[in-house]
Amino acid sequence: MIKNLFKNIGPGTLVAAAFIGPGTVTLCTLAGVNFGFNLLWAMVLSIVATIVLQEMAARLGIISQKGLSEVIKSEIKNPVINKIMLLLILSAIVVGNASYEAGNISGGILGLETLIGTSHIEVGSFSINVMSWVIGIIAFVLLYIGNYKFLERALITLVLLMSVSFIITAIVTKPNILEIIKGAFVPKSPEGSLLTIIGLIGTTVVPYNLFLHASLVKEKWSKKEDLKAVRKDTIVSIILGGLVSMAIIISAASITSGEVNNAADLAKSLAPLYGDFAKYFLGIGLFAAGITSAITAPLAAAYVAKGCFGWKDGLKSGKFRFVWAIILLLGVAFSSFGFKPIEIIKFAQVANGILLPVIAGVLLWVVNKRGVLGDFVNSKIQNAFGVVILITTIFLGIRGLDKVFGFGFF
């Protein structure tokens, strides 16, 4: 049974592992603490949008046997637009993931510290967090082995651990099922919730996952007959990821007092109400969320660089390893010293704010090209969903730019 489980699920789970990072966990925690079950519908909307876009990316990967950046490079014929697009992709994904990697590792640290306490080494005037290097070494070993099946199984195990941890925590809080259903399917926008709603969608519909998914499906499947398995894997994995995010919101909604700013605070707040085991489940979940994102972010960046530069070698090539190793090392260094490269993060936010609607638009264009997908182009229903999602991503992009530059649109 376990063998069949690992055989039938794969890249979709890695995508779920990528979007449930510490940022998502923190945002879901704040959504639950501040608005109860009222914003669960935003997660349901996000799940649907993510399934639609990721299915397109996965279908493109399996049919064309190319990564998304490779298809964009070959299909955009205008040399100026082509170079601008590739520069934007490299900036947003490679530089962006490098700047966010410290946050992924820091999230994993919060989970570990909830379980076993803190551990620092004083070097001169610096205080180095040992946990950063522990997580960095684990991520390095898993990536360096360079075997897709091994990496897939390791991440699936971590995602299942994360899922069980967060879902059990939600069950422990004994939520009102009827209120959960209402929150999930009756849209409400309480005062002051707009930015949280946009954030919930923005942390789930992630541009780098589109590149990651299109590249990963080729590692597992190679024939158009596998498309049914690809779709099943995508739908099941993303729904599971969405349920995890919803479980965090539900858990946080049970807290009615005290200051809660992240999942570690939530763990401490749950302990007096539901016992220490609630704290430990949440700590394990946060650790798993941090380490899975700490692995998938460098991996996605390496795949993007591979496609943009036309590298032919796979996971074990020196160039591929160099990209993910640099991103991982930067993340570990920034995290261990508690340094936040604000200007780099701002740049990444700007690049991602532009990239998400651009890539959603380009993806929608490419998956309607018979020269690329033949009979597997989008249906009218898929295009209708795609256009609605494209409009949403444009809105999210404007919101992201507004957040950085303070235009005052929101």
GROMACS .gro file of N, CA, C and O in nm, residues 103-195:
model
  372
  103GLY      N    1   1.384   3.323   0.500
  103GLY     CA    2   1.254   3.311   0.566
  103GLY      C    3   1.209   3.166   0.577
  103GLY      O    4   1.152   3.126   0.680
  104ASN      N    5   1.236   3.087   0.473
  104ASN     CA    6   1.201   2.943   0.477
  104ASN      C    7   1.277   2.873   0.589
  104ASN      O    8   1.219   2.796   0.667
  105ILE      N    9   1.407   2.900   0.595
  105ILE     CA   10   1.490   2.836   0.698
  105ILE      C   11   1.451   2.885   0.838
  105ILE      O   12   1.442   2.806   0.932
  106SER      N   13   1.423   3.015   0.850
  106SER     CA   14   1.382   3.070   0.979
  106SER      C   15   1.252   3.009   1.028
  106SER      O   16   1.232   2.988   1.148
  107GLY      N   17   1.161   2.978   0.934
  107GLY     CA   18   1.036   2.912   0.971
  107GLY      C   19   1.060   2.774   1.028
  107GLY      O   20   1.000   2.734   1.128
  108GLY      N   21   1.151   2.701   0.963
  108GLY     CA   22   1.188   2.568   1.014
  108GLY      C   23   1.251   2.577   1.152
  108GLY      O   24   1.226   2.492   1.239
  109ILE      N   25   1.331   2.684   1.174
  109ILE     CA   26   1.394   2.706   1.304
  109ILE      C   27   1.288   2.727   1.413
  109ILE      O   28   1.297   2.672   1.522
  110LEU      N   29   1.186   2.809   1.382
  110LEU     CA   30   1.078   2.834   1.479
  110LEU      C   31   1.013   2.703   1.523
  110LEU      O   32   0.983   2.683   1.641
  111GLY      N   33   0.994   2.613   1.424
  111GLY     CA   34   0.937   2.482   1.456
  111GLY      C   35   1.027   2.401   1.547
  111GLY      O   36   0.982   2.343   1.646
  112LEU      N   37   1.157   2.397   1.513
  112LEU     CA   38   1.254   2.323   1.595
  112LEU      C   39   1.264   2.381   1.736
  112LEU      O   40   1.271   2.307   1.835
  113GLU      N   41   1.267   2.514   1.745
  113GLU     CA   42   1.280   2.579   1.876
  113GLU      C   43   1.157   2.556   1.963
  113GLU      O   44   1.167   2.552   2.086
  114THR      N   45   1.040   2.540   1.899
  114THR     CA   46   0.919   2.506   1.974
  114THR      C   47   0.933   2.368   2.038
  114THR      O   48   0.882   2.342   2.147
  115LEU      N   49   1.006   2.280   1.969
  115LEU     CA   50   1.021   2.141   2.017
  115LEU      C   51   1.138   2.124   2.114
  115LEU      O   52   1.125   2.057   2.216
  116ILE      N   53   1.254   2.187   2.082
  116ILE     CA   54   1.375   2.155   2.161
  116ILE      C   55   1.446   2.277   2.219
  116ILE      O   56   1.551   2.264   2.281
  117GLY      N   57   1.390   2.395   2.198
  117GLY     CA   58   1.452   2.515   2.252
  117GLY      C   59   1.555   2.577   2.158
  117GLY      O   60   1.580   2.525   2.050
  118THR      N   61   1.615   2.686   2.202
  118THR     CA   62   1.707   2.761   2.116
  118THR      C   63   1.851   2.713   2.133
  118THR      O   64   1.885   2.652   2.233
  119SER      N   65   1.934   2.745   2.032
  119SER     CA   66   2.075   2.708   2.038
  119SER      C   67   2.157   2.809   1.957
  119SER      O   68   2.146   2.814   1.835
  120HIS      N   69   2.236   2.892   2.027
  120HIS     CA   70   2.317   2.994   1.960
  120HIS      C   71   2.464   2.980   1.998
  120HIS      O   72   2.497   2.932   2.106
  121ILE      N   73   2.550   3.022   1.907
  121ILE     CA   74   2.694   3.028   1.934
  121ILE      C   75   2.736   3.174   1.922
  121ILE      O   76   2.703   3.241   1.822
  122GLU      N   77   2.806   3.225   2.022
  122GLU     CA   78   2.854   3.364   2.019
  122GLU      C   79   2.992   3.368   1.954
  122GLU      O   80   3.085   3.302   2.000
  123VAL      N   81   3.003   3.445   1.846
  123VAL     CA   82   3.132   3.464   1.778
  123VAL      C   83   3.157   3.614   1.772
  123VAL      O   84   3.102   3.685   1.688
  124GLY      N   85   3.242   3.662   1.863
  124GLY     CA   86   3.265   3.806   1.871
  124GLY      C   87   3.136   3.877   1.909
  124GLY      O   88   3.072   3.844   2.009
  125SER      N   89   3.099   3.973   1.824
  125SER     CA   90   2.974   4.047   1.850
  125SER      C   91   2.854   3.982   1.784
  125SER      O   92   2.742   4.032   1.793
  126PHE      N   93   2.876   3.870   1.714
  126PHE     CA   94   2.769   3.802   1.642
  126PHE      C   95   2.712   3.687   1.723
  126PHE      O   96   2.784   3.616   1.794
  127SER      N   97   2.581   3.666   1.709
  127SER     CA   98   2.515   3.550   1.768
  127SER      C   99   2.462   3.463   1.654
  127SER      O  100   2.375   3.506   1.578
  128ILE      N  101   2.521   3.345   1.637
  128ILE     CA  102   2.486   3.257   1.524
  128ILE      C  103   2.389   3.151   1.569
  128ILE      O  104   2.412   3.079   1.668
  129ASN      N  105   2.278   3.140   1.496
  129ASN     CA  106   2.177   3.038   1.527
  129ASN      C  107   2.219   2.904   1.467
  129ASN      O  108   2.225   2.889   1.344
  130VAL      N  109   2.248   2.807   1.552
  130VAL     CA  110   2.297   2.675   1.509
  130VAL      C  111   2.191   2.603   1.425
  130VAL      O  112   2.223   2.530   1.331
  131MET      N  113   2.063   2.626   1.460
  131MET     CA  114   1.953   2.556   1.391
  131MET      C  115   1.952   2.585   1.240
  131MET      O  116   1.912   2.501   1.160
  132SER      N  117   1.995   2.706   1.202
  132SER     CA  118   2.001   2.742   1.060
  132SER      C  119   2.089   2.644   0.983
  132SER      O  120   2.055   2.598   0.873
  133TRP      N  121   2.203   2.612   1.044
  133TRP     CA  122   2.299   2.524   0.979
  133TRP      C  123   2.250   2.379   0.980
  133TRP      O  124   2.277   2.303   0.886
  134VAL      N  125   2.178   2.340   1.084
  134VAL     CA  126   2.119   2.205   1.089
  134VAL      C  127   2.022   2.186   0.973
  134VAL      O  128   2.029   2.088   0.897
  135ILE      N  129   1.931   2.284   0.956
  135ILE     CA  130   1.833   2.277   0.847
  135ILE      C  131   1.904   2.287   0.712
  135ILE      O  132   1.870   2.215   0.617
  136GLY      N  133   2.004   2.375   0.702
  136GLY     CA  134   2.079   2.389   0.577
  136GLY      C  135   2.149   2.261   0.536
  136GLY      O  136   2.149   2.223   0.418
  137ILE      N  137   2.207   2.190   0.633
  137ILE     CA  138   2.277   2.064   0.604
  137ILE      C  139   2.178   1.957   0.558
  137ILE      O  140   2.205   1.883   0.461
  138ILE      N  141   2.064   1.949   0.624
  138ILE     CA  142   1.961   1.851   0.584
  138ILE      C  143   1.918   1.879   0.439
  138ILE      O  144   1.912   1.788   0.355
  139ALA      N  145   1.888   2.007   0.408
  139ALA     CA  146   1.845   2.045   0.272
  139ALA      C  147   1.956   2.016   0.171
  139ALA      O  148   1.929   1.964   0.061
  140PHE      N  149   2.081   2.047   0.207
  140PHE     CA  150   2.195   2.026   0.116
  140PHE      C  151   2.210   1.878   0.082
  140PHE      O  152   2.226   1.842  -0.036
  141VAL      N  153   2.203   1.792   0.183
  141VAL     CA  154   2.220   1.647   0.160
  141VAL      C  155   2.110   1.594   0.067
  141VAL      O  156   2.138   1.520  -0.028
  142LEU      N  157   1.985   1.634   0.095
  142LEU     CA  158   1.873   1.586   0.012
  142LEU      C  159   1.888   1.632  -0.133
  142LEU      O  160   1.861   1.556  -0.226
  143LEU      N  161   1.932   1.756  -0.153
  143LEU     CA  162   1.948   1.808  -0.289
  143LEU      C  163   2.072   1.750  -0.357
  143LEU      O  164   2.070   1.719  -0.477
  144TYR      N  165   2.181   1.733  -0.281
  144TYR     CA  166   2.307   1.688  -0.341
  144TYR      C  167   2.300   1.544  -0.391
  144TYR      O  168   2.365   1.508  -0.489
  145ILE      N  169   2.221   1.461  -0.324
  145ILE     CA  170   2.207   1.320  -0.368
  145ILE      C  171   2.166   1.316  -0.515
  145ILE      O  172   2.210   1.229  -0.591
  146GLY      N  173   2.084   1.416  -0.555
  146GLY     CA  174   2.055   1.434  -0.697
  146GLY      C  175   1.972   1.326  -0.761
  146GLY      O  176   1.968   1.312  -0.882
  147ASN      N  177   1.904   1.245  -0.678
  147ASN     CA  178   1.817   1.140  -0.730
  147ASN      C  179   1.673   1.185  -0.714
  147ASN      O  180   1.627   1.207  -0.601
  148TYR      N  181   1.602   1.201  -0.828
  148TYR     CA  182   1.466   1.257  -0.819
  148TYR      C  183   1.375   1.172  -0.732
  148TYR      O  184   1.300   1.225  -0.649
  149LYS      N  185   1.379   1.040  -0.749
  149LYS     CA  186   1.289   0.953  -0.672
  149LYS      C  187   1.314   0.966  -0.522
  149LYS      O  188   1.221   0.971  -0.443
  150PHE      N  189   1.441   0.972  -0.484
  150PHE     CA  190   1.476   0.986  -0.342
  150PHE      C  191   1.425   1.120  -0.289
  150PHE      O  192   1.366   1.127  -0.180
  151LEU      N  193   1.450   1.226  -0.366
  151LEU     CA  194   1.407   1.360  -0.325
  151LEU      C  195   1.255   1.367  -0.313
  151LEU      O  196   1.200   1.422  -0.217
  152GLU      N  197   1.188   1.308  -0.412
  152GLU     CA  198   1.041   1.306  -0.412
  152GLU      C  199   0.987   1.236  -0.287
  152GLU      O  200   0.899   1.287  -0.219
  153ARG      N  201   1.044   1.119  -0.256
  153ARG     CA  202   0.995   1.044  -0.140
  153ARG      C  203   1.022   1.117  -0.008
  153ARG      O  204   0.940   1.116   0.083
  154ALA      N  205   1.139   1.181  -0.001
  154ALA     CA  206   1.172   1.257   0.121
  154ALA      C  207   1.074   1.371   0.141
  154ALA      O  208   1.023   1.393   0.252
  155LEU      N  209   1.043   1.442   0.033
  155LEU     CA  210   0.951   1.556   0.042
  155LEU      C  211   0.807   1.511   0.066
  155LEU      O  212   0.733   1.575   0.140
  156ILE      N  213   0.767   1.400   0.004
  156ILE     CA  214   0.632   1.346   0.029
  156ILE      C  215   0.617   1.310   0.177
  156ILE      O  216   0.516   1.340   0.240
  157THR      N  217   0.721   1.248   0.233
  157THR     CA  218   0.718   1.212   0.376
  157THR      C  219   0.704   1.336   0.463
  157THR      O  220   0.623   1.339   0.556
  158LEU      N  221   0.781   1.441   0.429
  158LEU     CA  222   0.773   1.565   0.506
  158LEU      C  223   0.637   1.632   0.492
  158LEU      O  224   0.582   1.685   0.589
  159VAL      N  225   0.581   1.629   0.370
  159VAL     CA  226   0.450   1.690   0.348
  159VAL      C  227   0.341   1.614   0.424
  159VAL      O  228   0.252   1.674   0.484
  160LEU      N  229   0.349   1.481   0.423
  160LEU     CA  230   0.252   1.402   0.499
  160LEU      C  231   0.265   1.430   0.649
  160LEU      O  232   0.164   1.443   0.720
  161LEU      N  233   0.389   1.444   0.697
  161LEU     CA  234   0.413   1.476   0.838
  161LEU      C  235   0.353   1.613   0.871
  161LEU      O  236   0.286   1.630   0.973
  162MET      N  237   0.377   1.709   0.783
  162MET     CA  238   0.323   1.844   0.800
  162MET      C  239   0.170   1.842   0.799
  162MET      O  240   0.105   1.902   0.885
  163SER      N  241   0.112   1.769   0.704
  163SER     CA  242  -0.033   1.762   0.690
  163SER      C  243  -0.098   1.703   0.814
  163SER      O  244  -0.194   1.760   0.869
  164VAL      N  245  -0.046   1.589   0.857
  164VAL     CA  246  -0.101   1.522   0.976
  164VAL      C  247  -0.090   1.613   1.098
  164VAL      O  248  -0.185   1.626   1.176
  165SER      N  249   0.025   1.680   1.111
  165SER     CA  250   0.050   1.766   1.228
  165SER      C  251  -0.052   1.880   1.236
  165SER      O  252  -0.115   1.902   1.340
  166PHE      N  253  -0.069   1.951   1.126
  166PHE     CA  254  -0.160   2.067   1.127
  166PHE      C  255  -0.306   2.024   1.136
  166PHE      O  256  -0.387   2.089   1.204
  167ILE      N  257  -0.342   1.915   1.067
  167ILE     CA  258  -0.482   1.870   1.069
  167ILE      C  259  -0.521   1.819   1.208
  167ILE      O  260  -0.630   1.848   1.258
  168ILE      N  261  -0.429   1.745   1.273
  168ILE     CA  262  -0.457   1.698   1.411
  168ILE      C  263  -0.472   1.817   1.505
  168ILE      O  264  -0.563   1.820   1.590
  169THR      N  265  -0.387   1.919   1.487
  169THR     CA  266  -0.398   2.039   1.570
  169THR      C  267  -0.536   2.104   1.554
  169THR      O  268  -0.598   2.145   1.653
  170ALA      N  269  -0.584   2.111   1.430
  170ALA     CA  270  -0.717   2.170   1.405
  170ALA      C  271  -0.826   2.088   1.470
  170ALA      O  272  -0.921   2.142   1.530
  171ILE      N  273  -0.816   1.954   1.462
  171ILE     CA  274  -0.917   1.866   1.522
  171ILE      C  275  -0.919   1.881   1.674
  171ILE      O  276  -1.026   1.884   1.736
  172VAL      N  277  -0.799   1.895   1.732
  172VAL     CA  278  -0.787   1.908   1.878
  172VAL      C  279  -0.865   2.029   1.931
  172VAL      O  280  -0.918   2.028   2.042
  173THR      N  281  -0.872   2.136   1.850
  173THR     CA  282  -0.941   2.258   1.895
  173THR      C  283  -1.093   2.246   1.891
  173THR      O  284  -1.164   2.339   1.931
  174LYS      N  285  -1.145   2.131   1.842
  174LYS     CA  286  -1.289   2.101   1.838
  174LYS      C  287  -1.370   2.215   1.775
  174LYS      O  288  -1.457   2.276   1.839
  175PRO      N  289  -1.343   2.245   1.650
  175PRO     CA  290  -1.413   2.357   1.585
  175PRO      C  291  -1.558   2.323   1.550
  175PRO      O  292  -1.595   2.206   1.543
  176ASN      N  293  -1.638   2.426   1.527
  176ASN     CA  294  -1.778   2.411   1.484
  176ASN      C  295  -1.780   2.382   1.334
  176ASN      O  296  -1.746   2.469   1.252
  177ILE      N  297  -1.820   2.260   1.297
  177ILE     CA  298  -1.816   2.217   1.156
  177ILE      C  299  -1.905   2.304   1.068
  177ILE      O  300  -1.866   2.341   0.956
  178LEU      N  301  -2.023   2.339   1.117
  178LEU     CA  302  -2.115   2.423   1.038
  178LEU      C  303  -2.054   2.559   1.009
  178LEU      O  304  -2.065   2.610   0.897
  179GLU      N  305  -1.986   2.616   1.108
  179GLU     CA  306  -1.921   2.746   1.088
  179GLU      C  307  -1.805   2.736   0.988
  179GLU      O  308  -1.782   2.829   0.911
  180ILE      N  309  -1.735   2.623   0.989
  180ILE     CA  310  -1.627   2.601   0.892
  180ILE      C  311  -1.683   2.597   0.750
  180ILE      O  312  -1.629   2.660   0.658
  181ILE      N  313  -1.793   2.524   0.731
  181ILE     CA  314  -1.856   2.513   0.599
  181ILE      C  315  -1.902   2.651   0.550
  181ILE      O  316  -1.880   2.689   0.434
  182LYS      N  317  -1.963   2.728   0.641
  182LYS     CA  318  -2.008   2.864   0.605
  182LYS      C  319  -1.888   2.951   0.567
  182LYS      O  320  -1.891   3.025   0.468
  183GLY      N  321  -1.781   2.941   0.644
  183GLY     CA  322  -1.661   3.021   0.617
  183GLY      C  323  -1.596   2.985   0.484
  183GLY      O  324  -1.540   3.071   0.415
  184ALA      N  325  -1.606   2.856   0.447
  184ALA     CA  326  -1.542   2.808   0.324
  184ALA      C  327  -1.621   2.841   0.198
  184ALA      O  328  -1.562   2.858   0.091
  185PHE      N  329  -1.754   2.851   0.210
  185PHE     CA  330  -1.835   2.865   0.089
  185PHE      C  331  -1.924   2.990   0.084
  185PHE      O  332  -1.992   3.013  -0.016
  186VAL      N  333  -1.923   3.069   0.191
  186VAL     CA  334  -1.997   3.196   0.190
  186VAL      C  335  -1.895   3.310   0.203
  186VAL      O  336  -1.847   3.338   0.313
  187PRO      N  337  -1.861   3.376   0.091
  187PRO     CA  338  -1.759   3.481   0.097
  187PRO      C  339  -1.800   3.598   0.186
  187PRO      O  340  -1.911   3.650   0.177
  188LYS      N  341  -1.709   3.635   0.275
  188LYS     CA  342  -1.727   3.752   0.361
  188LYS      C  343  -1.596   3.830   0.361
  188LYS      O  344  -1.488   3.772   0.347
  189SER      N  345  -1.608   3.961   0.376
  189SER     CA  346  -1.488   4.045   0.382
  189SER      C  347  -1.500   4.139   0.502
  189SER      O  348  -1.539   4.255   0.488
  190PRO      N  349  -1.469   4.087   0.623
  190PRO     CA  350  -1.478   4.172   0.742
  190PRO      C  351  -1.389   4.295   0.728
  190PRO      O  352  -1.293   4.296   0.650
  191GLU      N  353  -1.420   4.399   0.804
  191GLU     CA  354  -1.343   4.522   0.797
  191GLU      C  355  -1.194   4.494   0.825
  191GLU      O  356  -1.159   4.425   0.920
  192GLY      N  357  -1.110   4.547   0.737
  192GLY     CA  358  -0.966   4.531   0.753
  192GLY      C  359  -0.910   4.399   0.701
  192GLY      O  360  -0.792   4.369   0.723
  193SER      N  361  -0.992   4.321   0.630
  193SER     CA  362  -0.948   4.188   0.587
  193SER      C  363  -0.895   4.181   0.443
  193SER      O  364  -0.842   4.079   0.401
  194LEU      N  365  -0.909   4.291   0.366
  194LEU     CA  366  -0.875   4.287   0.223
  194LEU      C  367  -0.731   4.245   0.198
  194LEU      O  368  -0.704   4.157   0.115
  195LEU      N  369  -0.638   4.304   0.272
  195LEU     CA  370  -0.497   4.271   0.251
  195LEU      C  371  -0.467   4.126   0.287
  195LEU      O  372  -0.385   4.061   0.222
   0.00000   0.00000   0.00000
